[in-house]
Short mmCIF file of C-alpha atoms in Angstrom, two decimals:
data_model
loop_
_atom_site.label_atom_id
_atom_site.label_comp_id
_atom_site.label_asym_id
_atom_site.label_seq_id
_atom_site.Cartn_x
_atom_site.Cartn_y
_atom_site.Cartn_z
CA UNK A 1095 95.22 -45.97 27.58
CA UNK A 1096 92.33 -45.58 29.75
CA UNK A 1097 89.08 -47.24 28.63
CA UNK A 1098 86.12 -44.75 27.52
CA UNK A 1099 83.34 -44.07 29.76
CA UNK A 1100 80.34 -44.78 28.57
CA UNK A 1101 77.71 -41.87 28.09
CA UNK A 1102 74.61 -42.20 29.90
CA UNK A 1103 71.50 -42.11 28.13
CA UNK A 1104 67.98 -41.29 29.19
CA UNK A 1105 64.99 -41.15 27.76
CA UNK A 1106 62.10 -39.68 29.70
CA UNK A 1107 58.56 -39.98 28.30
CA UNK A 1108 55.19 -39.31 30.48
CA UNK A 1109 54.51 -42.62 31.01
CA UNK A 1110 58.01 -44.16 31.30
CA UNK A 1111 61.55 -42.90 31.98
CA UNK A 1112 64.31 -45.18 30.20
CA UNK A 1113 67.62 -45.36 31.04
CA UNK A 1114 71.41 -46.95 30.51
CA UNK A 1115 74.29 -46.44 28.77
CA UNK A 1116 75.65 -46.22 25.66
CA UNK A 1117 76.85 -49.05 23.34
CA UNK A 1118 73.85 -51.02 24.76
CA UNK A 1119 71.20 -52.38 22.64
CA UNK A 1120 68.34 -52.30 25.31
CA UNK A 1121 67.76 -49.57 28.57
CA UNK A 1122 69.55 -51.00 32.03
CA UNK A 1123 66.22 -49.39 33.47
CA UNK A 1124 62.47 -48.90 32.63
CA UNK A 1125 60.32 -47.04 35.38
CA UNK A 1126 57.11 -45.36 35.67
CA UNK A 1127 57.84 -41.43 35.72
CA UNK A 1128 55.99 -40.67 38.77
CA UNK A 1129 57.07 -39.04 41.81
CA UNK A 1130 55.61 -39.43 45.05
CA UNK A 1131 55.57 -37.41 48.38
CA UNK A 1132 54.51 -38.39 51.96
CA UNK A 1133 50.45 -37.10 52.89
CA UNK A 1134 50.59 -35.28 56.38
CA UNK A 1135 48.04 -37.62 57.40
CA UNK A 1136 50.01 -41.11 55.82
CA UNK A 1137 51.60 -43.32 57.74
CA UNK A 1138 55.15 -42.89 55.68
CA UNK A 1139 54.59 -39.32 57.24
CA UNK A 1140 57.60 -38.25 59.68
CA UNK A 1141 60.95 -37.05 60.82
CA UNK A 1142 63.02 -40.38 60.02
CA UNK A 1143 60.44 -41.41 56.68
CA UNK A 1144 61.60 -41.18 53.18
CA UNK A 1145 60.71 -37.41 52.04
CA UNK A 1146 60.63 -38.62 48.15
CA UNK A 1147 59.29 -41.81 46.41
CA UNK A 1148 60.26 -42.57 43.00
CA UNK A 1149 58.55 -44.83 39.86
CA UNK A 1150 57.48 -48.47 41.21
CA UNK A 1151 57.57 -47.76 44.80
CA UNK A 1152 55.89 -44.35 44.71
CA UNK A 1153 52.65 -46.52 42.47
CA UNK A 1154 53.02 -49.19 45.63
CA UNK A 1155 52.28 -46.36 47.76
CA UNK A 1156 50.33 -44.32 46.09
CA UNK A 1157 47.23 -44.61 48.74
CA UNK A 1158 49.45 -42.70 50.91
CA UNK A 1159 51.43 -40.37 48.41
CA UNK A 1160 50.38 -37.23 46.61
CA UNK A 1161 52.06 -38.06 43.38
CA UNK A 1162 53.16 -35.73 40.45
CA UNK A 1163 54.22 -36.83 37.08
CA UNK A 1164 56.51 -33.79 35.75
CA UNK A 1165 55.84 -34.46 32.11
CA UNK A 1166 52.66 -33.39 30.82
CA UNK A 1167 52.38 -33.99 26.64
CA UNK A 1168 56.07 -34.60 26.64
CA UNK A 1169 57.08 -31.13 28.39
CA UNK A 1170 58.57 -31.03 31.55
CA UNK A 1171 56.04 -29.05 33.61
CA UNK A 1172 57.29 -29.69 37.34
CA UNK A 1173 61.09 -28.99 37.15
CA UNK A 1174 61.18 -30.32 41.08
CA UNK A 1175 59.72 -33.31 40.90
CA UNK A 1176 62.08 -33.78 36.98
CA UNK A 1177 65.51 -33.06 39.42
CA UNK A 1178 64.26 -35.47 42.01
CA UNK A 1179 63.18 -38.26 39.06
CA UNK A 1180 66.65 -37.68 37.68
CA UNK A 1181 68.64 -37.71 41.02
CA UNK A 1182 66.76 -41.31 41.63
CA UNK A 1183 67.76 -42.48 37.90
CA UNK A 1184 71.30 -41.70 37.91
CA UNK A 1185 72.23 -42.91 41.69
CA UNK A 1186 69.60 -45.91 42.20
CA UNK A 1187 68.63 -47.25 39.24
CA UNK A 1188 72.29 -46.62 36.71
CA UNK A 1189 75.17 -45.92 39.91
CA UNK A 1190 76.62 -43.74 38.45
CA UNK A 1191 78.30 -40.44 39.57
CA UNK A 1192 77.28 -37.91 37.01
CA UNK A 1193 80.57 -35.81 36.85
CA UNK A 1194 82.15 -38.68 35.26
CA UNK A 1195 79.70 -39.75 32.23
CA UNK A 1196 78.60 -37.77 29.44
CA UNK A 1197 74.98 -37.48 29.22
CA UNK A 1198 72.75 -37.65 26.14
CA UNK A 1199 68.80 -36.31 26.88
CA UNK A 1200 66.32 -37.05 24.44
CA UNK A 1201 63.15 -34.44 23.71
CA UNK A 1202 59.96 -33.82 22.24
CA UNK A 1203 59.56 -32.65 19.48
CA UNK A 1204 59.00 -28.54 19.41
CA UNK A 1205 60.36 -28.54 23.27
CA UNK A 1206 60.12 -24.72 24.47
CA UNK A 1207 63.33 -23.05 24.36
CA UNK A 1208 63.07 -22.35 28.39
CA UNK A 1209 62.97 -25.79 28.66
CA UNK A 1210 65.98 -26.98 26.76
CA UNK A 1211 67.64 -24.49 28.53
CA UNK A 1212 66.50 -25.58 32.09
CA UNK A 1213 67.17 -28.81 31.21
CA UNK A 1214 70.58 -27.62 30.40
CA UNK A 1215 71.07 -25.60 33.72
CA UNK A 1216 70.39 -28.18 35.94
CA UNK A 1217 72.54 -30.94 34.34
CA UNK A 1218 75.64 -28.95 34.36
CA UNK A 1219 74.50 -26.84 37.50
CA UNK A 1220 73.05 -29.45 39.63
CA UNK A 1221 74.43 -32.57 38.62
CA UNK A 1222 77.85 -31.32 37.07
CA UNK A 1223 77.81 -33.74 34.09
CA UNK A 1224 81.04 -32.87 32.00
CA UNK A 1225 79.31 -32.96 28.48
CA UNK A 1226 75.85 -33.03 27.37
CA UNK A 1227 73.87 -33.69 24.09
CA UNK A 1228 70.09 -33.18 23.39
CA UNK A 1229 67.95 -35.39 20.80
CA UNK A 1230 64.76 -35.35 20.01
CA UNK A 1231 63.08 -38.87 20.12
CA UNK A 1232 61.51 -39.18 16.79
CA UNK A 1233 64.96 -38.52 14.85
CA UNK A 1234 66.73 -41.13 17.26
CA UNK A 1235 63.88 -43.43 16.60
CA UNK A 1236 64.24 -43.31 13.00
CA UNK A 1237 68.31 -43.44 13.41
CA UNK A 1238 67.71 -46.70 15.17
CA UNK A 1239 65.69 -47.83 12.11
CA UNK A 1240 68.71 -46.73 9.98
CA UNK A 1241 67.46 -44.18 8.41
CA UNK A 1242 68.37 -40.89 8.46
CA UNK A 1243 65.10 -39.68 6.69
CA UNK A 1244 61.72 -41.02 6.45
CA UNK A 1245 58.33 -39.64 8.35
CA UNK A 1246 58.44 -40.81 12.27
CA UNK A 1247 54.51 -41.38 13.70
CA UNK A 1248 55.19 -41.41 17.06
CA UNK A 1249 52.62 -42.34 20.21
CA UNK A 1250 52.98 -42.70 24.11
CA UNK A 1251 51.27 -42.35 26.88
CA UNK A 1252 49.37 -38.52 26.32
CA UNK A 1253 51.06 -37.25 23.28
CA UNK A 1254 50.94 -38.42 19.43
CA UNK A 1255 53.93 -36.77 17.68
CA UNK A 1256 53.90 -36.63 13.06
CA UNK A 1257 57.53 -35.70 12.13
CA UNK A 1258 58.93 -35.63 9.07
CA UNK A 1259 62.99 -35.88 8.94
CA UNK A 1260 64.59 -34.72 6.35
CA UNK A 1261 68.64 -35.97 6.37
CA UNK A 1262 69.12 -36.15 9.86
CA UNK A 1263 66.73 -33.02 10.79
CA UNK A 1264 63.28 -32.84 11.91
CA UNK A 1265 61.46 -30.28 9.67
CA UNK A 1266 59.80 -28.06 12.68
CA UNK A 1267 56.93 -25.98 10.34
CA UNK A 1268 55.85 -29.97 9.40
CA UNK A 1269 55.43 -31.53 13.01
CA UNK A 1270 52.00 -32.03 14.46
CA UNK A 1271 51.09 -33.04 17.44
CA UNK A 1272 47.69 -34.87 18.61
CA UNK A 1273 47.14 -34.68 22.58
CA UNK A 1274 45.78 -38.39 22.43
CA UNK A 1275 47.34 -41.82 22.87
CA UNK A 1276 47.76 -44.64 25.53
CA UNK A 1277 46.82 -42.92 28.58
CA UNK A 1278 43.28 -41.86 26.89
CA UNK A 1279 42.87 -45.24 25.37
CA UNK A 1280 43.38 -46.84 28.83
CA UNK A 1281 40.68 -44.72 30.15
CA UNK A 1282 38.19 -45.74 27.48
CA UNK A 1283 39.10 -49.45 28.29
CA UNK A 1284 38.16 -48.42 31.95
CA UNK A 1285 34.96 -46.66 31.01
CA UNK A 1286 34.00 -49.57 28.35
CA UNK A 1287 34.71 -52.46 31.08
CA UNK A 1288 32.74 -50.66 33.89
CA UNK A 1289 29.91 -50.49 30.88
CA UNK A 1290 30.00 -53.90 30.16
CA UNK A 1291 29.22 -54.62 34.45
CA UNK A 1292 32.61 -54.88 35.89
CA UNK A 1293 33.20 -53.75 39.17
CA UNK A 1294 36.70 -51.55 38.97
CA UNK A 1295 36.46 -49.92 41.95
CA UNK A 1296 39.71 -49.60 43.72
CA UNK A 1297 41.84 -51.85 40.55
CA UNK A 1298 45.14 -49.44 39.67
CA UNK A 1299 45.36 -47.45 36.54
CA UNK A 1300 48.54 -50.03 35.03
CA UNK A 1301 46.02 -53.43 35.17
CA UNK A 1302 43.76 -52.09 33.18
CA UNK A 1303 46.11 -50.77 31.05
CA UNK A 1304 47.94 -54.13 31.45
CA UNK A 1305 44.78 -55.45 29.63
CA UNK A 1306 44.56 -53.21 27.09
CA UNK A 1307 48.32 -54.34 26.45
CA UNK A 1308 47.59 -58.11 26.45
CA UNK A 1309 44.30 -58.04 24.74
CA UNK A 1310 43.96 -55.40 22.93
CA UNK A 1311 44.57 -54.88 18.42
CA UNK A 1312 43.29 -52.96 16.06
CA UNK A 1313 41.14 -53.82 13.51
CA UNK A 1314 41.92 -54.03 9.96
CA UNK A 1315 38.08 -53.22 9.07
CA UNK A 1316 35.99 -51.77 11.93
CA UNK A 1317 32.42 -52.07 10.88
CA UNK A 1318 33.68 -55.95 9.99
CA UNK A 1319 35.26 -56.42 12.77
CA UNK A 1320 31.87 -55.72 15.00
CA UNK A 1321 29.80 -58.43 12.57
CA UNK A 1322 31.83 -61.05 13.35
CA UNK A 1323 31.82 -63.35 16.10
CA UNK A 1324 34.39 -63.12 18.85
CA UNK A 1325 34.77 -65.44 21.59
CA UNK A 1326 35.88 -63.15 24.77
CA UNK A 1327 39.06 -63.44 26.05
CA UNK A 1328 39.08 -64.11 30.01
CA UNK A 1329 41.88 -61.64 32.39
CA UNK A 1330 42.67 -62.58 36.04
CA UNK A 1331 42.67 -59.42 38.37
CA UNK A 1332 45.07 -59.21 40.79
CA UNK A 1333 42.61 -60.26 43.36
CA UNK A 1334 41.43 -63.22 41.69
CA UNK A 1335 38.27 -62.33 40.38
CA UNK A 1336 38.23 -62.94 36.32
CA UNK A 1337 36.54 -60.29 33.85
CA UNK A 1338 35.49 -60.82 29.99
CA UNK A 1339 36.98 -58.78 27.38
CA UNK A 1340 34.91 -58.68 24.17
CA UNK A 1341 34.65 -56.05 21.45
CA UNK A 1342 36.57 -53.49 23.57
CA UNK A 1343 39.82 -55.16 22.68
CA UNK A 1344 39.62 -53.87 19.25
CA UNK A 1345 37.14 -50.56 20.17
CA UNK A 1346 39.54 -49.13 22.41
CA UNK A 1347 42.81 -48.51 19.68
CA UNK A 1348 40.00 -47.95 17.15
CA UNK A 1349 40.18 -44.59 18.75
CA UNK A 1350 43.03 -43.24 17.30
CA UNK A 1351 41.52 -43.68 13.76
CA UNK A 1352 38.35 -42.01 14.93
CA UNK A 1353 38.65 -39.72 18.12
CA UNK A 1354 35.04 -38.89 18.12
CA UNK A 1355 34.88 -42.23 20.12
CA UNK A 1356 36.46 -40.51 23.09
CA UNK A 1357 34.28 -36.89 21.98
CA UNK A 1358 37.27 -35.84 20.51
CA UNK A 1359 36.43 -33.46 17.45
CA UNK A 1360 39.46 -34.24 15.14
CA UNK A 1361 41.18 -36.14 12.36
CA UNK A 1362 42.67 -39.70 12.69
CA UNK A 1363 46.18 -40.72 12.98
CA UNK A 1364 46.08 -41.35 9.15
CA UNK A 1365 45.18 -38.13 8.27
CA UNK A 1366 47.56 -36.47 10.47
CA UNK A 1367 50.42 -38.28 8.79
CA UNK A 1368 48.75 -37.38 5.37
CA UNK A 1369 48.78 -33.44 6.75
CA UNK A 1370 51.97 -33.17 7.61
CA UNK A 1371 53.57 -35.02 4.76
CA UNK A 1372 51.83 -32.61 3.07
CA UNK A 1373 53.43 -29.39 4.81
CA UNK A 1374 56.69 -30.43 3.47
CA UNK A 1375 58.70 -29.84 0.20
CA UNK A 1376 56.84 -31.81 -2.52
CA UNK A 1377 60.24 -33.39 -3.82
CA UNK A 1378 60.45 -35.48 -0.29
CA UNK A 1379 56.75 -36.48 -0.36
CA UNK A 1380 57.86 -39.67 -2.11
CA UNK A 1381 60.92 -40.64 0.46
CA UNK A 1382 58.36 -39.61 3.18
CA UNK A 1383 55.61 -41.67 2.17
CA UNK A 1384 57.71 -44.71 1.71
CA UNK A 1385 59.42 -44.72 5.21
CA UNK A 1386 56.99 -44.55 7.74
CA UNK A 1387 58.46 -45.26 10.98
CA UNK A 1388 56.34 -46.25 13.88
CA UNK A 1389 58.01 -45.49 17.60
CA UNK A 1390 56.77 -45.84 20.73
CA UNK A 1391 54.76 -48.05 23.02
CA UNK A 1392 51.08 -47.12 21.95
CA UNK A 1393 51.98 -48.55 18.75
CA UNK A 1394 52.86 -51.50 20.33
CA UNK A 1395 49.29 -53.31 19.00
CA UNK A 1396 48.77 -55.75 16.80
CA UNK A 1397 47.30 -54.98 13.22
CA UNK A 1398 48.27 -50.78 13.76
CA UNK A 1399 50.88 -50.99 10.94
CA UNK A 1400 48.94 -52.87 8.02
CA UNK A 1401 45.90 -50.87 9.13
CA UNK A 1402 47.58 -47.04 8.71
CA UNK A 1403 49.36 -48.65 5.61
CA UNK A 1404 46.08 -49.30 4.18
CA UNK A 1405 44.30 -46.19 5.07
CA UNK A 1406 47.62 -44.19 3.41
CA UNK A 1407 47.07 -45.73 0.73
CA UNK A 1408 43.45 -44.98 0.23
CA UNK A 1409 44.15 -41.37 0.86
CA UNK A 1410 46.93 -41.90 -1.57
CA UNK A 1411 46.24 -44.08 -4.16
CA UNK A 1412 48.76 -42.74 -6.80
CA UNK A 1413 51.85 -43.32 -3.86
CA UNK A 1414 53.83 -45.93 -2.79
CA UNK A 1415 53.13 -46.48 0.94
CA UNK A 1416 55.53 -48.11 3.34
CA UNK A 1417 54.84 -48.00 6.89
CA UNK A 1418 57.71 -50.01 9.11
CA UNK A 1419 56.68 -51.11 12.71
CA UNK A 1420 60.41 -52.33 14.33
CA UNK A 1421 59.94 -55.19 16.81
CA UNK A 1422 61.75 -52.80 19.24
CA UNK A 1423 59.52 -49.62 18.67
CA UNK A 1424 58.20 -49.22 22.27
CA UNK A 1425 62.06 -48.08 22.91
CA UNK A 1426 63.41 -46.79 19.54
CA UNK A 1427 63.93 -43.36 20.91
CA UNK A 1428 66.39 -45.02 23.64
CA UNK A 1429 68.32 -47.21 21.32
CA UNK A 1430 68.50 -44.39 18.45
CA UNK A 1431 70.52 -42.30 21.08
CA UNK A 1432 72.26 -45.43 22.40
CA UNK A 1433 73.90 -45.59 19.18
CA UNK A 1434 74.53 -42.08 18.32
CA UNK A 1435 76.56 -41.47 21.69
CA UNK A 1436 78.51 -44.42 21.21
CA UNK A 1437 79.58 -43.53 17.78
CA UNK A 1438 82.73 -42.12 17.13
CA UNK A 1439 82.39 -39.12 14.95
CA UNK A 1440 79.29 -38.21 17.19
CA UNK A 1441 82.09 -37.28 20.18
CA UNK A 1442 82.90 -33.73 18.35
CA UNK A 1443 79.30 -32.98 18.94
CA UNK A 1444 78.86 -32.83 22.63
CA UNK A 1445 78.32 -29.61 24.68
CA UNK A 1446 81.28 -29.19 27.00
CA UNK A 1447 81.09 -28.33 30.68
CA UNK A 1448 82.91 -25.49 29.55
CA UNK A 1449 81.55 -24.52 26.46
CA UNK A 1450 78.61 -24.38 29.05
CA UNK A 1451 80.84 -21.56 31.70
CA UNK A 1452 81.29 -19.37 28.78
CA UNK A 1453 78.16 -19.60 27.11
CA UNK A 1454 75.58 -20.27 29.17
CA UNK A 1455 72.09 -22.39 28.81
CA UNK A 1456 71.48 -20.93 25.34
CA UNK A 1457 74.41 -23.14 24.05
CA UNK A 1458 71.50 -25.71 23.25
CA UNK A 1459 70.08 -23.85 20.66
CA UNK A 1460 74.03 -23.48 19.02
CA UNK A 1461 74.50 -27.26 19.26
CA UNK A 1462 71.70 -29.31 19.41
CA UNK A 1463 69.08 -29.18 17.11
#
């Protein structure tokens, strides 16, 4: 009997495109999703030069690229630059010929109907996968968690995602979304630093938010947190000179519980979770409030869990609150559909290449959802 081929699975954020297969409990790749092309006037210009530059070597370059990212708040917005990030993925960084793997896509949550179907189109079009499957990431995340309902807060690089899941299915008229998270907290870090006196002229976007990373937590009392004495932590940039981190390592994440410190009129992440628990079914406001998932790598600091916990529960004193940070979070959405595709009563669910022929892109809608 021939052995199974593993599905592919790839999980594409704004910030970082994961990849692998199937049955694995990590991604074989992580990469920036950026995609760079030559500058007339750059020396990787010409006839014989590499036309396309993809994730770490396109940032290497970059003084001589124009680069694109093609997802903007989790939507693909530059379908050119998505095929090209996608041709690199599956022959560079996996090997793997496409018409021999099934592939399973995750997706944001609320992702326009064009775009599934684009999406779609091109896999079976251009890359002539023989079965595909569409997720979205905050249901995988929780499935990783195993859980099959429970409320999924999820936060990347420039889009915060509130989803309730309700057995197995994300509850669309509850999902917000919040157009802040790492990318705008790496900014304030820059703006805060260059505040404080430090020269950043000419250091890359990924140290400082390599600091923000390393140093940075959030604070289980603000105000508190200012009157007491920190000693400031010390970071080596990458051309030796050393810079002092203070009160910015907790000021900076402080953000998403108070976006008027990036002039940001709106609500906190607490009180977007409390909002759209609230837009669901009362009888699941209990199950909801008790599994709060968090997934992605902006919730990667220190102190966000007990913190949102606590400010649940003082917008909810007569609830139980239960908010669940897994060690893996920063790629829940990858395992989640690692598992899924691997499982065997999941195989009845894929979208055939021919299923595909006869009913074209709007076969998404039919299967996946």
């Amino acid at each position: 009997m021939e052995e199974e081929v593993a599905a592919v699975v790839i999980d594409v954020g704004s910030g970082t495109c994961k990849a692998g297969f199937a049955g694995d409990d990590a991604p074989r790749s992580v990469m920036p999703t950026v995609v760079g092309h030559p500058r007339h006037d750059s020396p990787l210009a010409g006839r014989n030069r590499k036309q396309v530059y993809v994730g770490e070597e396109a940032q290497a370059k970059r003084n001589s690229l124009s680069l694109q990212c093609p997802i903007e708040h989790g939507i693909v917005t530059d379908w050119d630059s998505m095929e090209k990030l996608w041709h690199h993925v599956f022959y560079n960084e996996l090997q793997v010929a496409p018409e021999e793997h099934p592939i399973l896509m995750t997706e944001a949550p609320l992702n326009p109907k064009e775009n599934r179907e684009k999406m779609t189109e091109i896999l079976f079009e251009t890359f002539n996968f023989p079965a595909l499957y569409a997720g979205i990431q905050s249901v995988l995340a929780l499935y990783a968690s195993g859980r099959t309902s429970g409320f999924v807060l999820e936060t990347g690089n420039d889009a915060t995602h509130f989803v309730p899941i309700h057995e197995g299915f994300a509850l669309p008229h509850a999902i917000l979304q919040l157009d802040l998270a790492g990318r705008d907290l790496t900014e304030y870090m820059s703006s805060l630093l260059i505040e404080r006196g430090h020269m950043l002229t000419g250091v890359p976007r990924e140290i400082i938010q390599d600091i923000k990373e390393k140093l940075g937590y959030v604070a289980f009392d603000f105000n508190q947190e200012i009157d007491t004495a920190h000693p400031d932590q010390s970071y080596e940039l990458p051309d030796g000179r050393i810079i002092t981190v203070g009160n910015e390592r907790f000021q900076v994440p402080e953000a998403l519980f108070w976006p008027a410190l990036l002039g940001i009129d709106s609500v906190g992440i607490h009180e977007y979770t409390h909002n759209a628990i609230h837009r669901t079914d009362l009888d699941i406001h209990g199950d909801m409030f008790r599994n709060i998932l968090l997934s992605g790598g902006n919730t990667m600091f220190t102190g966000l869990a007990d913190r949102l916990q606590w400010e649940l529960e003082t917008l909810n004193s007569d609830t139980k609150v239960k908010v669940v940070a897994p060690p893996e979070r920063k790629y829940s959405a990858w395992i989640g559909g690692s598992i899924m595709a691997s499982l065997p009563a999941f195989q009845n669910l894929w979208i055939s290449h021919q299923e595909y022929e006869e009913s074209g892109p709007a076969i998404i809608h039919r299967k996946c959802f």
